[in-house]
CSV table of C-alpha atoms in Angstrom, one decimal:
chain,number,residue,atom,x,y,z
A,1,MET,CA,-28.1,-12.8,0.9
A,2,LYS,CA,-24.8,-13.0,2.8
A,3,ARG,CA,-24.1,-9.3,4.1
A,4,ALA,CA,-20.0,-7.8,4.4
A,5,LEU,CA,-18.9,-4.2,5.6
A,6,ILE,CA,-15.6,-3.5,4.8
A,7,ILE,CA,-14.4,-0.6,6.4
A,8,SER,CA,-10.9,2.2,5.7
A,9,ILE,CA,-11.3,4.3,8.2
A,10,LYS,CA,-7.6,5.2,8.2
A,11,THR,CA,-7.2,7.2,4.4
A,12,ALA,CA,-4.8,6.7,2.2
A,13,PRO,CA,-4.5,7.0,-2.0
A,14,GLY,CA,-4.3,4.7,-4.1
A,15,LEU,CA,-6.6,1.8,-1.4
A,16,PRO,CA,-9.7,1.9,-2.4
A,17,LYS,CA,-8.5,0.6,-5.7
A,18,GLU,CA,-7.3,-2.5,-3.5
A,19,PHE,CA,-10.7,-3.0,-1.0
A,20,PHE,CA,-12.7,-2.4,-4.1
A,21,LEU,CA,-11.4,-5.0,-5.6
A,22,ILE,CA,-12.3,-7.2,-2.6
A,23,GLY,CA,-15.6,-6.5,-2.3
A,24,ASN,CA,-16.3,-6.3,-6.1
A,25,HIS,CA,-14.8,-10.6,-5.3
A,26,LEU,CA,-17.2,-10.5,-2.1
A,27,LYS,CA,-20.4,-9.6,-4.7
A,28,SER,CA,-19.0,-12.4,-6.9
A,29,LEU,CA,-19.8,-15.0,-3.9
A,30,GLY,CA,-22.8,-13.8,-3.4
A,31,TYR,CA,-22.4,-11.0,-0.2
A,32,ASN,CA,-24.1,-8.1,0.0
A,33,VAL,CA,-20.9,-5.8,0.6
A,34,GLU,CA,-21.5,-2.0,1.8
A,35,TYR,CA,-18.4,0.1,2.4
A,36,LEU,CA,-17.7,2.0,6.0
A,37,LEU,CA,-15.3,5.2,4.9
A,38,ASN,CA,-13.2,7.9,5.9
A,39,PHE,CA,-15.6,11.3,4.2
A,40,GLU,CA,-12.4,12.4,3.0
A,41,TYR,CA,-12.2,9.3,0.3
A,42,ASP,CA,-14.8,10.6,-1.8
A,43,ARG,CA,-13.0,12.5,-3.6
A,44,PHE,CA,-10.6,9.5,-4.2
A,45,ILE,CA,-13.7,7.6,-5.5
A,46,LEU,CA,-15.7,7.5,-9.3
A,47,PRO,CA,-18.4,8.6,-9.3
A,48,GLN,CA,-19.8,5.7,-11.3
A,49,ILE,CA,-18.2,3.2,-8.0
A,50,LYS,CA,-20.3,5.7,-5.8
A,51,GLU,CA,-23.6,4.7,-8.2
A,52,ASP,CA,-22.8,1.4,-8.5
A,53,ASN,CA,-22.3,0.6,-4.7
A,54,VAL,CA,-23.1,1.5,-1.1
A,55,ILE,CA,-21.3,3.3,0.7
A,56,HIS,CA,-20.7,5.2,4.0
A,57,PHE,CA,-18.9,7.6,4.4
A,58,VAL,CA,-17.7,9.0,7.9
A,59,LYS,CA,-16.5,12.4,9.0
A,60,MET,CA,-14.0,12.5,11.2
A,61,SER,CA,-10.2,14.6,12.1
A,62,ASN,CA,-7.3,13.6,10.4
A,63,ASN,CA,-5.8,13.6,13.8
A,64,MET,CA,-6.0,9.7,15.1
A,65,VAL,CA,-5.5,10.9,18.9
A,66,ARG,CA,-8.1,13.4,18.3
A,67,SER,CA,-11.1,11.2,16.7
A,68,TYR,CA,-10.1,8.5,19.4
A,69,PHE,CA,-10.5,10.5,22.4
A,70,ILE,CA,-13.0,12.5,21.8
A,71,GLU,CA,-14.3,12.8,18.5
A,72,TRP,CA,-15.3,9.0,18.8
A,73,LYS,CA,-19.3,9.3,20.4
A,74,ASN,CA,-20.0,11.1,17.7
A,75,ILE,CA,-18.5,9.0,15.7
A,76,ARG,CA,-19.8,5.9,17.4
A,77,GLN,CA,-23.5,7.3,16.7
A,78,GLU,CA,-23.0,8.7,13.1
A,79,ILE,CA,-21.9,4.8,12.5
A,80,ILE,CA,-25.2,3.1,14.2
A,81,ARG,CA,-27.2,5.1,12.7
A,82,LYS,CA,-25.5,4.5,9.2
A,83,CYS,CA,-24.7,0.4,9.8
A,84,GLY,CA,-24.8,-0.9,13.4
A,85,ARG,CA,-27.5,-2.7,12.9
A,86,ALA,CA,-27.2,-4.3,10.4
A,87,ILE,CA,-26.2,-8.1,10.9
A,88,TYR,CA,-22.7,-8.4,8.2
A,89,ASP,CA,-21.0,-12.3,8.0
A,90,TYR,CA,-18.4,-10.4,6.7
A,91,ILE,CA,-16.4,-7.6,8.3
A,92,CYS,CA,-13.0,-6.4,7.1
A,93,ILE,CA,-10.7,-3.5,8.2
A,94,TYR,CA,-8.4,-2.2,6.0
A,95,ASN,CA,-5.7,-0.1,6.9
A,96,PRO,CA,-6.4,-0.5,10.4
A,97,HIS,CA,-7.0,3.2,11.9
A,98,PRO,CA,-6.8,3.3,15.6
A,99,LEU,CA,-10.6,3.9,16.2
A,100,CYS,CA,-10.4,0.4,14.4
A,101,HIS,CA,-11.0,-1.9,17.4
A,102,ARG,CA,-13.4,-0.2,18.8
A,103,LEU,CA,-15.3,-0.7,15.5
A,104,MET,CA,-14.7,-4.2,15.9
A,105,GLU,CA,-16.3,-4.9,18.9
A,106,PHE,CA,-18.9,-3.2,18.6
A,107,PHE,CA,-19.6,-6.0,15.2
A,108,TYR,CA,-18.0,-8.4,17.1
A,109,LYS,CA,-21.3,-7.7,20.0
A,110,LYS,CA,-24.0,-7.5,17.3
A,111,ASN,CA,-22.1,-10.6,14.7
A,112,PRO,CA,-20.1,-12.8,17.0
A,113,LYS,CA,-20.5,-15.1,15.0
A,114,SER,CA,-18.9,-13.7,11.6
A,115,ILE,CA,-15.7,-13.8,9.9
A,116,ARG,CA,-13.6,-11.0,10.8
A,117,SER,CA,-10.4,-10.2,9.6
A,118,VAL,CA,-7.8,-7.2,8.7
A,119,VAL,CA,-6.0,-6.4,6.4
A,120,LEU,CA,-1.9,-5.7,7.4
A,121,HIS,CA,0.8,-4.0,5.3
A,122,GLU,CA,3.6,-2.6,8.0
A,123,PRO,CA,2.6,-5.6,10.9
A,124,TYR,CA,5.4,-4.5,12.8
A,125,VAL,CA,7.9,-2.7,13.4
A,126,PRO,CA,11.0,-4.4,14.9
A,127,PHE,CA,12.3,-2.2,17.5
A,128,LYS,CA,16.1,-2.0,16.2
A,129,GLU,CA,14.6,-0.2,13.3
A,130,ARG,CA,12.1,2.1,15.0
A,131,TYR,CA,15.2,4.9,15.7
A,132,LEU,CA,15.0,5.7,11.4
A,133,TYR,CA,11.8,7.3,12.7
A,134,GLY,CA,12.6,8.9,15.4
A,135,LEU,CA,11.0,10.2,18.0
A,136,SER,CA,7.6,10.6,17.7
A,137,GLY,CA,7.4,8.6,15.0
A,138,TYR,CA,8.8,6.1,17.6
A,139,ILE,CA,6.2,6.8,20.3
A,140,LYS,CA,3.6,7.0,17.4
A,141,ILE,CA,4.7,3.9,16.4
A,142,LEU,CA,4.0,1.9,19.6
A,143,PHE,CA,0.6,3.5,19.9
A,144,LEU,CA,-0.1,2.0,17.3
A,145,ASP,CA,0.9,-1.6,18.0
A,146,TYR,CA,-0.7,-1.0,21.2
A,147,PHE,CA,-3.8,0.0,19.1
A,148,SER,CA,-3.0,-3.4,16.6
A,149,GLN,CA,-3.3,-5.8,20.1
A,150,LEU,CA,-6.1,-4.3,20.8
A,151,LEU,CA,-8.2,-4.5,16.8
A,152,LEU,CA,-6.3,-8.6,17.3
A,153,ARG,CA,-8.4,-9.6,19.9
A,154,ASN,CA,-11.5,-9.6,18.1
A,155,CYS,CA,-10.3,-11.1,14.8
A,156,THR,CA,-10.3,-14.5,13.3
A,157,ASP,CA,-8.5,-13.4,10.4
A,158,VAL,CA,-5.1,-11.3,9.3
A,159,ILE,CA,-4.7,-10.7,6.0
A,160,LEU,CA,-1.3,-10.2,4.9
A,161,PRO,CA,0.6,-9.6,2.0
A,162,SER,CA,4.0,-11.3,2.0
A,163,LYS,CA,5.9,-13.9,3.3
A,164,GLN,CA,7.8,-11.0,5.0
A,165,ALA,CA,5.3,-8.9,6.3
A,166,GLU,CA,4.3,-12.9,7.5
A,167,LYS,CA,7.1,-12.6,9.2
A,168,LEU,CA,7.1,-9.1,11.2
A,169,TYR,CA,3.8,-11.0,11.9
A,170,GLN,CA,5.3,-13.6,13.9
A,171,MET,CA,6.7,-11.3,15.8
A,172,MET,CA,4.3,-9.2,17.3
A,173,PRO,CA,4.8,-9.4,21.1
A,174,TYR,CA,1.2,-10.6,22.8
A,175,LYS,CA,-1.1,-11.6,20.0
A,176,ARG,CA,-3.9,-13.9,19.3
A,177,GLN,CA,-2.5,-17.3,18.5
A,178,LYS,CA,-5.2,-18.8,17.2
A,179,LEU,CA,-6.2,-16.2,14.7
A,180,ARG,CA,-6.0,-17.6,10.8
A,181,THR,CA,-3.3,-15.9,8.7
A,182,HIS,CA,-3.4,-15.8,4.4
A,183,ILE,CA,-0.7,-13.9,2.2
A,184,VAL,CA,-2.3,-11.4,-0.1
A,185,PRO,CA,-0.5,-9.5,-2.7
A,186,LEU,CA,-1.6,-5.6,-3.0
A,187,LEU,CA,-3.8,-6.4,-5.9
A,188,LEU,CA,-4.3,-4.2,-9.2
A,189,THR,CA,-6.8,-5.1,-11.8
A,190,SER,CA,-4.4,-5.8,-15.5
A,191,GLU,CA,-4.9,-2.7,-17.8
A,192,GLU,CA,-4.7,-2.7,-21.7
A,193,GLU,CA,-1.3,-1.9,-22.7
A,194,ARG,CA,-1.2,1.8,-24.0
A,195,GLU,CA,0.9,2.9,-26.0
A,196,ARG,CA,4.2,4.4,-24.9
A,197,LYS,CA,5.9,7.6,-25.7
A,198,ILE,CA,9.3,8.3,-26.9
A,199,ARG,CA,11.3,10.7,-24.7
A,200,ASP,CA,14.2,12.6,-25.5
A,201,ASN,CA,14.9,13.0,-21.9
A,202,LYS,CA,14.1,10.0,-19.4
A,203,TYR,CA,14.3,10.1,-16.1
A,204,ILE,CA,14.6,7.7,-13.2
A,205,ALA,CA,11.1,8.0,-10.4
A,206,PHE,CA,10.3,9.0,-6.8
A,207,VAL,CA,6.9,8.6,-5.7
A,208,GLY,CA,5.0,9.0,-2.0
A,209,THR,CA,6.4,10.9,1.4
A,210,ILE,CA,10.0,11.2,2.3
A,211,ASN,CA,10.6,10.1,5.9
A,212,LYS,CA,14.2,9.1,7.8
A,213,ALA,CA,12.7,5.1,6.7
A,214,ARG,CA,13.1,6.3,3.0
A,215,ASP,CA,15.8,8.5,3.5
A,216,ILE,CA,17.1,10.0,-1.0
A,217,LYS,CA,20.4,10.9,1.0
A,218,GLY,CA,21.9,9.0,-0.9
A,219,LEU,CA,19.9,10.4,-4.4
A,220,LEU,CA,20.9,13.3,-2.7
A,221,LEU,CA,25.2,12.7,-2.7
A,222,ILE,CA,24.9,11.1,-6.1
A,223,ALA,CA,22.5,13.1,-8.4
A,224,ASP,CA,24.5,15.4,-10.0
A,225,LYS,CA,26.9,12.8,-10.9
A,226,ILE,CA,25.5,10.5,-11.9
A,227,TYR,CA,24.0,14.2,-14.3
A,228,GLN,CA,28.2,14.2,-15.4
A,229,LYS,CA,28.4,10.6,-17.1
A,230,TRP,CA,24.1,10.4,-18.0
A,231,PRO,CA,23.7,14.2,-18.5
A,232,ASN,CA,19.8,13.0,-20.7
A,233,ILE,CA,18.8,11.2,-16.9
A,234,LYS,CA,17.3,13.3,-14.5
A,235,PHE,CA,15.6,12.2,-10.9
A,236,ARG,CA,11.6,13.4,-10.6
A,237,ILE,CA,10.2,12.7,-7.6
A,238,LEU,CA,6.7,12.9,-7.2
A,239,THR,CA,4.8,13.8,-3.8
A,240,ARG,CA,2.5,16.2,-1.9
A,241,GLN,CA,5.2,16.9,0.6
A,242,ASN,CA,7.0,20.6,0.8
A,243,ILE,CA,10.9,19.5,-0.5
A,244,ASN,CA,13.0,21.9,-1.1
A,245,ILE,CA,15.6,20.5,-2.8
A,246,LYS,CA,18.9,22.1,-4.6
A,247,SER,CA,20.3,20.2,-7.6
A,248,LYS,CA,20.4,21.1,-10.9
A,249,ASN,CA,19.4,16.7,-11.7
A,250,ILE,CA,16.7,16.5,-9.0
A,251,GLU,CA,12.4,17.6,-10.0
A,252,VAL,CA,10.5,17.6,-7.9
A,253,ILE,CA,7.1,18.0,-8.7
A,254,LYS,CA,4.4,18.6,-5.2
A,255,LYS,CA,0.8,18.3,-5.3
A,256,ASP,CA,-2.2,18.4,-3.0
A,257,PHE,CA,-4.3,15.7,-4.6
A,258,ILE,CA,-2.1,13.1,-6.6
A,259,LEU,CA,-4.8,11.2,-8.8
A,260,ASP,CA,-3.5,7.1,-9.5
A,261,ASP,CA,-4.0,7.9,-13.9
A,262,GLU,CA,-1.3,10.1,-12.5
A,263,ILE,CA,0.3,8.4,-11.1
A,264,SER,CA,1.2,5.3,-13.5
A,265,ASN,CA,1.2,7.7,-16.5
A,266,PHE,CA,4.8,9.1,-14.1
A,267,VAL,CA,5.6,5.7,-13.3
A,268,GLN,CA,5.1,4.7,-16.9
A,269,ASP,CA,7.0,7.1,-18.8
A,270,SER,CA,10.3,6.7,-16.8
A,271,LEU,CA,13.0,4.4,-16.6
A,272,ALA,CA,13.2,2.8,-13.4
A,273,LEU,CA,10.9,3.2,-10.7
A,274,PHE,CA,13.8,3.7,-7.3
A,275,LEU,CA,12.6,3.0,-3.9
A,276,THR,CA,15.0,4.1,-1.5
A,277,HIS,CA,13.4,2.4,1.3
A,278,THR,CA,15.9,1.7,4.5
A,279,VAL,CA,13.2,-1.0,6.0
A,280,ALA,CA,10.0,-2.3,5.5
A,281,ALA,CA,7.6,-5.2,5.1
A,282,GLN,CA,6.6,-4.4,1.3
A,283,SER,CA,5.9,-1.5,-1.0
A,284,GLY,CA,2.2,-0.9,-2.6
A,285,ASN,CA,4.7,1.5,-5.2
A,286,VAL,CA,5.8,-2.4,-7.4
A,287,PRO,CA,2.8,-3.6,-8.2
A,288,VAL,CA,1.8,-0.1,-9.9
A,289,ALA,CA,5.0,-0.1,-11.7
A,290,TYR,CA,5.2,-3.3,-12.7
A,291,ARG,CA,1.5,-3.2,-13.5
A,292,VAL,CA,3.0,-0.6,-16.3
A,293,GLY,CA,6.5,-2.8,-17.6
A,294,THR,CA,8.3,-0.4,-15.5
A,295,PRO,CA,11.7,-1.7,-13.6
A,296,ILE,CA,12.7,-1.1,-10.5
A,297,ILE,CA,16.1,0.0,-8.3
A,298,CYS,CA,16.3,-0.6,-4.9
A,299,PHE,CA,18.2,-1.4,-1.3
A,300,ASN,CA,19.1,-4.6,-0.9
A,301,VAL,CA,15.4,-4.8,1.9
A,302,GLU,CA,14.1,-7.3,2.3
A,303,GLY,CA,10.1,-6.1,1.5
A,304,ILE,CA,11.7,-5.6,-1.4
A,305,THR,CA,14.0,-7.1,-3.2
A,306,GLN,CA,11.0,-10.3,-2.5
A,307,HIS,CA,9.3,-8.9,-5.6
A,308,ILE,CA,12.5,-8.0,-7.4
A,309,ASP,CA,13.7,-10.6,-9.5
A,310,PHE,CA,17.6,-9.5,-9.9
A,311,GLY,CA,18.4,-8.2,-13.9
A,312,LYS,CA,14.9,-9.1,-15.3
A,313,THR,CA,12.5,-6.6,-12.9
A,314,GLY,CA,15.5,-5.1,-10.9
A,315,TYR,CA,18.6,-4.0,-10.0
A,316,ILE,CA,19.4,-3.9,-6.6
A,317,ILE,CA,22.1,-1.5,-5.4
A,318,ASP,CA,24.2,-1.5,-2.0
A,319,LYS,CA,23.8,1.5,-0.4
A,320,ASP,CA,27.1,2.1,0.5
A,321,ASN,CA,28.8,1.6,-3.3
A,322,ILE,CA,25.2,4.2,-4.4
A,323,GLU,CA,27.6,5.6,-6.4
A,324,LEU,CA,29.0,2.7,-8.8
A,325,ASP,CA,25.7,0.7,-8.5
A,326,PHE,CA,23.2,3.0,-9.5
A,327,ASN,CA,25.2,3.5,-12.9
A,328,ARG,CA,25.8,0.4,-13.7
A,329,ALA,CA,22.5,0.2,-13.1
A,330,ILE,CA,21.2,2.7,-15.7
A,331,GLU,CA,23.3,1.0,-18.1
A,332,TYR,CA,21.6,-2.4,-17.5
A,333,LEU,CA,18.6,-0.4,-17.8
A,334,ILE,CA,19.0,1.1,-20.8
A,335,ASN,CA,20.2,-2.2,-22.5
A,336,HIS,CA,17.6,-4.2,-21.4
A,337,GLU,CA,14.6,-1.7,-21.8
A,338,ASP,CA,12.0,-4.1,-23.8
A,339,GLU,CA,12.9,-6.8,-22.6
A,340,MET,CA,13.1,-5.7,-18.3
A,341,ARG,CA,9.8,-4.3,-19.4
A,342,ALA,CA,8.2,-7.5,-20.3
A,343,ASN,CA,9.1,-9.7,-17.6
A,344,CYS,CA,8.2,-6.5,-15.3
A,345,ILE,CA,4.5,-6.8,-16.7
A,346,ALA,CA,4.8,-10.8,-16.8
A,347,TYR,CA,5.7,-10.6,-13.1
A,348,PHE,CA,2.3,-8.3,-12.3
A,349,GLU,CA,-0.1,-10.6,-14.6
A,350,THR,CA,2.1,-13.4,-11.9
A,351,VAL,CA,1.3,-12.3,-9.2
A,352,PHE,CA,-0.4,-9.1,-8.3
A,353,SER,CA,-3.6,-9.2,-10.9
A,354,GLN,CA,-6.3,-9.6,-9.7
A,355,LYS,CA,-6.9,-11.9,-11.6
A,356,ASN,CA,-5.8,-13.7,-9.0
A,357,ILE,CA,-8.7,-12.9,-6.9
A,358,SER,CA,-10.6,-16.0,-6.6
A,359,LYS,CA,-7.3,-18.6,-5.7
A,360,LEU,CA,-6.0,-16.1,-3.0
A,361,TYR,CA,-9.3,-15.8,-0.7
A,362,GLU,CA,-10.4,-19.9,-1.4
A,363,TRP,CA,-10.4,-19.5,2.4
A,364,LEU,CA,-13.8,-16.9,2.3
A,365,GLU,CA,-15.6,-19.5,0.2
A,366,ASP,CA,-15.4,-22.2,1.9
A,367,LYS,CA,-16.7,-20.3,5.1
A,368,LYS,CA,-19.3,-19.1,2.8
A,369,GLU,CA,-20.3,-22.3,2.1
A,370,GLN,CA,-20.0,-23.4,5.6
């Protein structure tokens, strides 16, 4: 039986449900699947999933510099002890970490004939947009760029979530030209339709971290003005950040640990999900929203609007005319709520549902048969 190893050592909430879908599909193709994960994933993974899968947890610091320069020797020994002696036919890195190029080099030497792929959610940030991240963010991007180039040297395939991500990947300098590329949207399991609560006080949802590339300055400027026209509609932010916002129309829900179901319920019960991205290759919040039938409000950013059918699954607003456009968006969403929710679910089933995984990973099945 062929063997596969899925690696994810850069922890991010929500990712397990994505890479376990890949693993389950590999099992359907006859692979014996194992996972090499950062130990912090332990708290995100349900006990039943742990029982049903072979998972190797590795202990490492969240500080990328420390893990790369100080901890690598110990991490390498731990990996050799747990899974480093096996021969794998397929190796997939999900959500790259600077250490991943060392891991891929290590497994490549042991498995030179294997298929070695990397999933790049945000493959490249153009130089003209890097100023949005500040000096420290700019340096971090340069740091990650360099290690991405090293990682790609030992890969055979690159998996990208969208056409926009593919465009950004093609902009990467010094990349290996012979890599095969595959467009695979962020996939989620379909869920049974849940009864939606009838709410007297609706809200616009925001989920995640706030930085210069996901700016809420525009929201702060208009929040109180929106309240004057729509007193029953608030803005609610679900985040792990400490955010101090003084506005009677913005509620911040801060949690150190947020479960996937909490995010789904939070987004489902909202009138719309507001994506404030000013630059992006894609957003994992789009399939989350569409799965529960929630439309999206966003700026005209190609990485987001590639999945927005204006007036059907979302509403695109002009950042320079945010107050007027936002009022129009709210009015439109209220008047077309049921229709848009049905459209969002239909879009999810067509693009983001795991039902599409066989077609999207046909290239793996072809390789398996060779």
